[in-house]
Amino acid sequence: MFINRGEYVEAPKWFRIDYDVSNKYLPEKQLLPTCQSLGEVYLRLEHYKDALIYLKKHLDLAKDANDLVEQQRASTQLGRTYHEMFLKSEDDHYSVQNAKKYFKSAMKLAQTFKENPPNNKSSFLKEYIDAHNNIGMLEVDLDNLDEALKFLAKGLEICDEEEVVEDDNERSRLHRNLGNVYMELRRWGKAREHIEKDIMICKRIGHCQGEAKGYINLDELHYRVQRYDEAILCYRKALDLAKSMEDEDALVAQIDQNIETVKEAINVMNDLKKEEQNLKKLKRNMVIAKGTPQERKFLLLQNSCLDRLIEKSAMIFAWLKVSTCCI
């Protein structure tokens, strides 16, 4: 209940009580659910050391019980934990290798279960789609964009083939990640299409955190194409959503920082426009001064102006403006 409400600080207290009671009075196999839950909540709190302790125990217990279903779940969570650890580091090859290992293991098991369901309760379709999503995300963060696109597009294709409903959390994640890939590929139209689909799904299923992150992605898109007013509006929507949830201080702080970044970009863009006007004036003066003692002076001023244009454009990715000015 606390996890669903986004109250991740309170949740571990109750899972710890459950763990202690289960450990004291129940057979060892009964520790599987509480180990999984503790691992998940510590992952959300970014307490990776604690998360790994319980998730590895979850996997070991599942192997001892020869429970392939729980092995699949544990492998997925371990892959996500190592993936996040990699993102928080500068160059953690150990975490990357482990993330790949566990994600691939989870996909292999999910595919086996999808083709031969272990029971009548689940087809493991969700887990199979989720596995494509996880590997796709990892490839994005390794800058293997073509590989990422392959896995994510395959995931969406499986959703369509299996007639997964439109308002589905797995579709939401696929659209979110496809939006990020297309953004990195500078295919702005495709990026916006997938990001907006993610936002609409999250809104309809009441996934407040997902909707907020969707708006953050849309903000990033607007920022990259210098639509700063639209970016500010989207960030404010994301901020309202983040503030409506408990224990999302980190998300609120991230959005506040991003808003300040956009405001600074607006100032840089204003400076850039002034430099453009100054360059046009210098070009006119160069024509007049050509062949006179003033020519060198205006040439040096023009070069300095171009240097400032390049510096400011680099800050806000406005390369089109520089190329136009340099022609």
CSV table of C-alpha atoms in Angstrom, one decimal:
chain,number,residue,atom,x,y,z
A,1,MET,CA,0.0,0.0,0.0
A,2,PHE,CA,2.8,2.5,0.9
A,3,ILE,CA,4.7,1.6,-2.3
A,4,ASN,CA,1.6,2.3,-4.4
A,5,ARG,CA,1.2,5.6,-2.7
A,6,GLY,CA,4.8,6.5,-3.4
A,7,GLU,CA,5.7,6.4,0.3
A,8,TYR,CA,9.0,4.5,-0.1
A,9,VAL,CA,10.4,5.5,3.3
A,10,GLU,CA,7.6,3.9,5.3
A,11,ALA,CA,7.3,0.8,3.2
A,12,PRO,CA,10.6,-1.0,4.3
A,13,LYS,CA,9.5,-0.9,8.0
A,14,TRP,CA,6.6,-3.2,7.3
A,15,PHE,CA,8.5,-5.4,4.9
A,16,ARG,CA,11.2,-5.8,7.6
A,17,ILE,CA,8.5,-6.9,10.1
A,18,ASP,CA,7.2,-9.4,7.5
A,19,TYR,CA,10.8,-10.7,6.9
A,20,ASP,CA,11.5,-11.2,10.6
A,21,VAL,CA,8.2,-13.0,11.2
A,22,SER,CA,8.6,-15.2,8.1
A,23,ASN,CA,12.3,-16.0,9.0
A,24,LYS,CA,11.3,-17.0,12.5
A,25,TYR,CA,8.1,-19.0,12.0
A,26,LEU,CA,7.8,-20.1,8.4
A,27,PRO,CA,9.7,-22.4,6.0
A,28,GLU,CA,12.6,-20.8,4.1
A,29,LYS,CA,10.7,-20.7,0.8
A,30,GLN,CA,8.2,-18.3,2.4
A,31,LEU,CA,10.9,-15.7,2.5
A,32,LEU,CA,10.8,-15.4,-1.3
A,33,PRO,CA,8.0,-12.7,-1.5
A,34,THR,CA,9.4,-10.5,1.3
A,35,CYS,CA,13.0,-10.7,-0.1
A,36,GLN,CA,11.7,-9.6,-3.5
A,37,SER,CA,9.7,-6.7,-1.9
A,38,LEU,CA,12.6,-5.5,0.2
A,39,GLY,CA,14.9,-5.6,-2.8
A,40,GLU,CA,12.4,-3.6,-4.8
A,41,VAL,CA,11.8,-0.9,-2.3
A,42,TYR,CA,15.5,-0.5,-1.5
A,43,LEU,CA,16.1,-0.2,-5.2
A,44,ARG,CA,13.6,2.6,-5.4
A,45,LEU,CA,15.3,4.3,-2.5
A,46,GLU,CA,18.6,3.9,-4.3
A,47,HIS,CA,20.0,1.9,-1.4
A,48,TYR,CA,21.8,-0.4,-3.8
A,49,LYS,CA,23.9,-2.4,-1.3
A,50,ASP,CA,20.7,-3.3,0.7
A,51,ALA,CA,18.8,-4.0,-2.5
A,52,LEU,CA,21.5,-6.5,-3.8
A,53,ILE,CA,21.5,-8.3,-0.4
A,54,TYR,CA,17.8,-9.2,-0.6
A,55,LEU,CA,17.6,-9.7,-4.3
A,56,LYS,CA,20.5,-12.1,-4.3
A,57,LYS,CA,18.9,-14.0,-1.4
A,58,HIS,CA,15.7,-14.0,-3.4
A,59,LEU,CA,17.5,-15.6,-6.4
A,60,ASP,CA,19.4,-18.1,-4.2
A,61,LEU,CA,16.1,-19.2,-2.5
A,62,ALA,CA,14.4,-19.6,-5.9
A,63,LYS,CA,17.3,-21.8,-7.1
A,64,ASP,CA,17.2,-23.9,-4.0
A,65,ALA,CA,13.4,-24.4,-4.5
A,66,ASN,CA,13.9,-25.0,-8.3
A,67,ASP,CA,11.4,-22.2,-8.8
A,68,LEU,CA,12.0,-20.9,-12.3
A,69,VAL,CA,9.3,-18.3,-12.0
A,70,GLU,CA,10.9,-16.6,-9.0
A,71,GLN,CA,14.3,-16.9,-10.7
A,72,GLN,CA,13.0,-14.9,-13.6
A,73,ARG,CA,11.6,-12.2,-11.3
A,74,ALA,CA,14.8,-12.1,-9.2
A,75,SER,CA,17.0,-11.9,-12.4
A,76,THR,CA,14.9,-8.9,-13.7
A,77,GLN,CA,15.3,-7.0,-10.4
A,78,LEU,CA,19.0,-7.7,-10.2
A,79,GLY,CA,19.5,-6.5,-13.8
A,80,ARG,CA,17.6,-3.3,-12.9
A,81,THR,CA,19.7,-2.7,-9.8
A,82,TYR,CA,23.0,-3.2,-11.6
A,83,HIS,CA,21.7,-1.0,-14.4
A,84,GLU,CA,21.0,1.9,-12.0
A,85,MET,CA,24.3,1.4,-10.3
A,86,PHE,CA,26.0,1.8,-13.7
A,87,LEU,CA,24.0,5.0,-14.4
A,88,LYS,CA,25.2,6.5,-11.1
A,89,SER,CA,28.8,5.7,-11.8
A,90,GLU,CA,31.3,7.1,-14.4
A,91,ASP,CA,32.4,3.9,-15.9
A,92,ASP,CA,31.4,0.8,-14.0
A,93,HIS,CA,32.1,-2.1,-16.3
A,94,TYR,CA,31.3,-4.6,-13.5
A,95,SER,CA,27.7,-3.3,-13.2
A,96,VAL,CA,27.2,-3.3,-16.9
A,97,GLN,CA,28.3,-6.9,-17.3
A,98,ASN,CA,26.0,-8.0,-14.4
A,99,ALA,CA,23.1,-6.0,-15.8
A,100,LYS,CA,23.4,-7.7,-19.2
A,101,LYS,CA,23.9,-11.1,-17.6
A,102,TYR,CA,20.7,-10.9,-15.4
A,103,PHE,CA,18.6,-9.2,-18.1
A,104,LYS,CA,19.5,-11.9,-20.7
A,105,SER,CA,18.8,-14.6,-18.1
A,106,ALA,CA,15.4,-13.0,-17.4
A,107,MET,CA,14.5,-12.8,-21.1
A,108,LYS,CA,15.4,-16.4,-21.8
A,109,LEU,CA,13.2,-17.6,-18.9
A,110,ALA,CA,10.4,-15.3,-19.9
A,111,GLN,CA,10.5,-16.6,-23.5
A,112,THR,CA,10.4,-20.2,-22.2
A,113,PHE,CA,7.4,-19.5,-20.0
A,114,LYS,CA,5.6,-17.6,-22.8
A,115,GLU,CA,5.9,-20.6,-25.1
A,116,ASN,CA,5.2,-23.1,-22.4
A,117,PRO,CA,3.3,-21.4,-19.5
A,118,PRO,CA,4.2,-23.1,-16.1
A,119,ASN,CA,0.6,-22.6,-14.9
A,120,ASN,CA,-2.8,-21.3,-16.0
A,121,LYS,CA,-2.4,-18.0,-14.0
A,122,SER,CA,0.0,-16.2,-16.3
A,123,SER,CA,1.2,-16.4,-19.9
A,124,PHE,CA,4.4,-14.4,-18.9
A,125,LEU,CA,3.7,-12.1,-21.9
A,126,LYS,CA,4.2,-9.1,-19.7
A,127,GLU,CA,7.6,-10.4,-18.5
A,128,TYR,CA,8.7,-11.2,-22.0
A,129,ILE,CA,7.8,-7.6,-23.2
A,130,ASP,CA,9.4,-6.2,-20.1
A,131,ALA,CA,12.6,-8.1,-20.9
A,132,HIS,CA,12.9,-6.4,-24.3
A,133,ASN,CA,12.3,-3.0,-22.6
A,134,ASN,CA,15.0,-3.6,-20.0
A,135,ILE,CA,17.7,-4.7,-22.6
A,136,GLY,CA,16.6,-1.8,-24.8
A,137,MET,CA,17.1,0.7,-22.0
A,138,LEU,CA,20.6,-0.7,-21.2
A,139,GLU,CA,21.6,-0.4,-24.9
A,140,VAL,CA,20.4,3.2,-24.9
A,141,ASP,CA,22.7,4.0,-21.9
A,142,LEU,CA,25.6,2.3,-23.7
A,143,ASP,CA,24.9,4.5,-26.7
A,144,ASN,CA,24.1,1.5,-28.9
A,145,LEU,CA,21.0,3.2,-30.3
A,146,ASP,CA,20.5,0.9,-33.3
A,147,GLU,CA,20.5,-2.1,-30.9
A,148,ALA,CA,18.2,-0.3,-28.5
A,149,LEU,CA,15.7,0.5,-31.3
A,150,LYS,CA,15.7,-3.1,-32.4
A,151,PHE,CA,14.7,-4.4,-28.9
A,152,LEU,CA,12.2,-1.7,-28.1
A,153,ALA,CA,10.5,-1.9,-31.5
A,154,LYS,CA,10.3,-5.7,-31.1
A,155,GLY,CA,8.6,-5.2,-27.7
A,156,LEU,CA,6.0,-2.9,-29.2
A,157,GLU,CA,5.5,-5.4,-32.1
A,158,ILE,CA,4.9,-8.2,-29.5
A,159,CYS,CA,2.3,-5.9,-27.8
A,160,ASP,CA,0.4,-5.5,-31.2
A,161,GLU,CA,0.7,-9.2,-32.1
A,162,GLU,CA,-0.6,-10.3,-28.7
A,163,GLU,CA,-3.3,-7.6,-28.8
A,164,VAL,CA,-2.1,-6.0,-25.5
A,165,VAL,CA,-4.6,-3.2,-24.5
A,166,GLU,CA,-3.6,0.4,-25.3
A,167,ASP,CA,-3.6,1.6,-21.7
A,168,ASP,CA,-0.9,-0.8,-20.5
A,169,ASN,CA,2.1,-0.1,-18.4
A,170,GLU,CA,4.4,-2.1,-20.6
A,171,ARG,CA,3.4,-0.1,-23.7
A,172,SER,CA,4.0,3.1,-21.7
A,173,ARG,CA,7.5,2.1,-20.9
A,174,LEU,CA,8.2,1.1,-24.5
A,175,HIS,CA,6.9,4.5,-25.8
A,176,ARG,CA,8.9,6.3,-23.2
A,177,ASN,CA,12.2,4.6,-24.1
A,178,LEU,CA,11.5,4.8,-27.9
A,179,GLY,CA,10.9,8.5,-27.4
A,180,ASN,CA,14.4,8.8,-25.8
A,181,VAL,CA,16.1,6.8,-28.6
A,182,TYR,CA,14.5,8.9,-31.3
A,183,MET,CA,15.4,12.1,-29.5
A,184,GLU,CA,19.1,10.9,-29.4
A,185,LEU,CA,18.8,10.2,-33.2
A,186,ARG,CA,17.4,13.7,-33.6
A,187,ARG,CA,14.2,12.4,-35.2
A,188,TRP,CA,12.1,15.0,-33.3
A,189,GLY,CA,8.7,14.0,-34.8
A,190,LYS,CA,9.0,10.4,-33.9
A,191,ALA,CA,10.3,11.2,-30.5
A,192,ARG,CA,7.4,13.5,-29.7
A,193,GLU,CA,4.9,10.9,-31.0
A,194,HIS,CA,6.1,8.2,-28.6
A,195,ILE,CA,6.6,10.6,-25.6
A,196,GLU,CA,3.1,11.9,-25.9
A,197,LYS,CA,1.7,8.4,-26.1
A,198,ASP,CA,3.6,7.5,-22.9
A,199,ILE,CA,2.1,10.6,-21.1
A,200,MET,CA,-1.5,9.8,-22.2
A,201,ILE,CA,-1.3,6.1,-21.1
A,202,CYS,CA,0.1,7.1,-17.7
A,203,LYS,CA,-2.6,9.7,-17.3
A,204,ARG,CA,-5.4,7.3,-18.1
A,205,ILE,CA,-4.1,4.5,-15.8
A,206,GLY,CA,-3.3,6.9,-13.0
A,207,HIS,CA,0.4,6.4,-13.0
A,208,CYS,CA,1.4,9.8,-11.5
A,209,GLN,CA,5.2,9.2,-11.4
A,210,GLY,CA,5.2,7.9,-15.0
A,211,GLU,CA,3.2,10.9,-16.2
A,212,ALA,CA,5.7,13.3,-14.5
A,213,LYS,CA,8.7,11.6,-16.1
A,214,GLY,CA,6.9,11.7,-19.4
A,215,TYR,CA,6.6,15.5,-19.2
A,216,ILE,CA,10.2,15.7,-18.2
A,217,ASN,CA,11.1,13.8,-21.5
A,218,LEU,CA,8.8,16.2,-23.4
A,219,ASP,CA,10.6,19.1,-21.7
A,220,GLU,CA,13.9,17.8,-22.8
A,221,LEU,CA,12.7,17.5,-26.4
A,222,HIS,CA,11.4,21.2,-26.4
A,223,TYR,CA,14.7,22.2,-24.8
A,224,ARG,CA,16.8,20.6,-27.5
A,225,VAL,CA,14.8,22.3,-30.3
A,226,GLN,CA,14.9,25.7,-28.5
A,227,ARG,CA,11.2,25.8,-27.7
A,228,TYR,CA,11.9,27.2,-24.2
A,229,ASP,CA,8.4,28.6,-23.4
A,230,GLU,CA,6.9,25.1,-24.1
A,231,ALA,CA,9.6,23.5,-22.1
A,232,ILE,CA,8.8,25.7,-19.1
A,233,LEU,CA,5.1,24.8,-19.3
A,234,CYS,CA,5.8,21.1,-19.4
A,235,TYR,CA,8.2,21.3,-16.5
A,236,ARG,CA,5.6,23.1,-14.4
A,237,LYS,CA,3.1,20.2,-15.2
A,238,ALA,CA,5.8,17.7,-14.1
A,239,LEU,CA,6.5,19.7,-11.0
A,240,ASP,CA,2.8,19.8,-10.0
A,241,LEU,CA,2.6,16.0,-10.4
A,242,ALA,CA,5.8,15.3,-8.5
A,243,LYS,CA,4.7,17.5,-5.6
A,244,SER,CA,1.4,15.6,-5.4
A,245,MET,CA,3.3,12.4,-4.5
A,246,GLU,CA,5.0,11.5,-1.2
A,247,ASP,CA,8.7,10.9,-1.0
A,248,GLU,CA,9.5,12.3,-4.4
A,249,ASP,CA,11.9,15.0,-3.2
A,250,ALA,CA,14.6,13.9,-5.6
A,251,LEU,CA,12.2,14.2,-8.6
A,252,VAL,CA,11.1,17.7,-7.4
A,253,ALA,CA,14.7,18.8,-7.0
A,254,GLN,CA,15.5,17.5,-10.5
A,255,ILE,CA,12.6,19.4,-12.1
A,256,ASP,CA,13.5,22.6,-10.2
A,257,GLN,CA,17.1,22.4,-11.5
A,258,ASN,CA,15.8,21.7,-15.0
A,259,ILE,CA,13.6,24.8,-14.9
A,260,GLU,CA,16.6,26.9,-13.9
A,261,THR,CA,18.6,25.4,-16.8
A,262,VAL,CA,15.8,26.4,-19.3
A,263,LYS,CA,15.7,29.9,-17.8
A,264,GLU,CA,19.5,30.2,-18.3
A,265,ALA,CA,19.1,28.9,-21.9
A,266,ILE,CA,16.6,31.7,-22.5
A,267,ASN,CA,19.2,34.2,-21.4
A,268,VAL,CA,21.8,32.6,-23.6
A,269,MET,CA,19.4,32.6,-26.6
A,270,ASN,CA,18.8,36.4,-26.0
A,271,ASP,CA,22.5,37.0,-26.0
A,272,LEU,CA,22.8,34.8,-29.1
A,273,LYS,CA,20.3,37.0,-31.0
A,274,LYS,CA,22.3,40.1,-30.0
A,275,GLU,CA,25.5,38.6,-31.3
A,276,GLU,CA,23.7,37.7,-34.6
A,277,GLN,CA,22.7,41.3,-35.0
A,278,ASN,CA,26.2,42.4,-34.2
A,279,LEU,CA,27.6,40.0,-36.8
A,280,LYS,CA,25.3,41.3,-39.5
A,281,LYS,CA,26.5,44.8,-38.7
A,282,LEU,CA,30.1,43.8,-38.8
A,283,LYS,CA,29.6,42.1,-42.2
A,284,ARG,CA,28.2,45.3,-43.6
A,285,ASN,CA,31.1,47.3,-42.2
A,286,MET,CA,33.5,44.7,-43.7
A,287,VAL,CA,32.1,45.4,-47.2
A,288,ILE,CA,32.6,49.1,-46.7
A,289,ALA,CA,36.1,48.8,-45.1
A,290,LYS,CA,37.4,46.4,-47.7
A,291,GLY,CA,40.8,47.6,-49.0
A,292,THR,CA,41.1,50.2,-46.3
A,293,PRO,CA,43.2,50.2,-43.1
A,294,GLN,CA,40.0,49.5,-41.2
A,295,GLU,CA,39.6,46.1,-42.9
A,296,ARG,CA,41.8,44.2,-40.4
A,297,LYS,CA,40.0,45.7,-37.4
A,298,PHE,CA,36.6,44.6,-38.6
A,299,LEU,CA,37.9,41.2,-39.5
A,300,LEU,CA,39.2,40.6,-36.0
A,301,LEU,CA,35.9,41.9,-34.5
A,302,GLN,CA,34.0,39.5,-36.8
A,303,ASN,CA,36.1,36.6,-35.7
A,304,SER,CA,35.6,37.4,-32.0
A,305,CYS,CA,31.9,37.6,-32.6
A,306,LEU,CA,31.9,34.2,-34.4
A,307,ASP,CA,33.8,32.7,-31.4
A,308,ARG,CA,31.1,34.0,-29.0
A,309,LEU,CA,28.4,32.7,-31.2
A,310,ILE,CA,29.9,29.2,-31.3
A,311,GLU,CA,30.4,29.2,-27.5
A,312,LYS,CA,26.9,30.3,-26.8
A,313,SER,CA,25.4,27.9,-29.4
A,314,ALA,CA,27.3,25.0,-27.9
A,315,MET,CA,25.7,25.7,-24.6
A,316,ILE,CA,22.1,25.3,-26.0
A,317,PHE,CA,22.8,23.1,-29.0
A,318,ALA,CA,21.8,25.8,-31.5
A,319,TRP,CA,24.1,24.7,-34.2
A,320,LEU,CA,21.8,25.6,-37.0
A,321,LYS,CA,22.2,29.3,-36.1
A,322,VAL,CA,26.0,29.0,-36.2
A,323,SER,CA,26.0,27.3,-39.6
A,324,THR,CA,23.7,30.0,-41.0
A,325,CYS,CA,25.8,32.8,-39.6
A,326,CYS,CA,29.1,31.3,-40.9
A,327,ILE,CA,27.8,31.0,-44.5
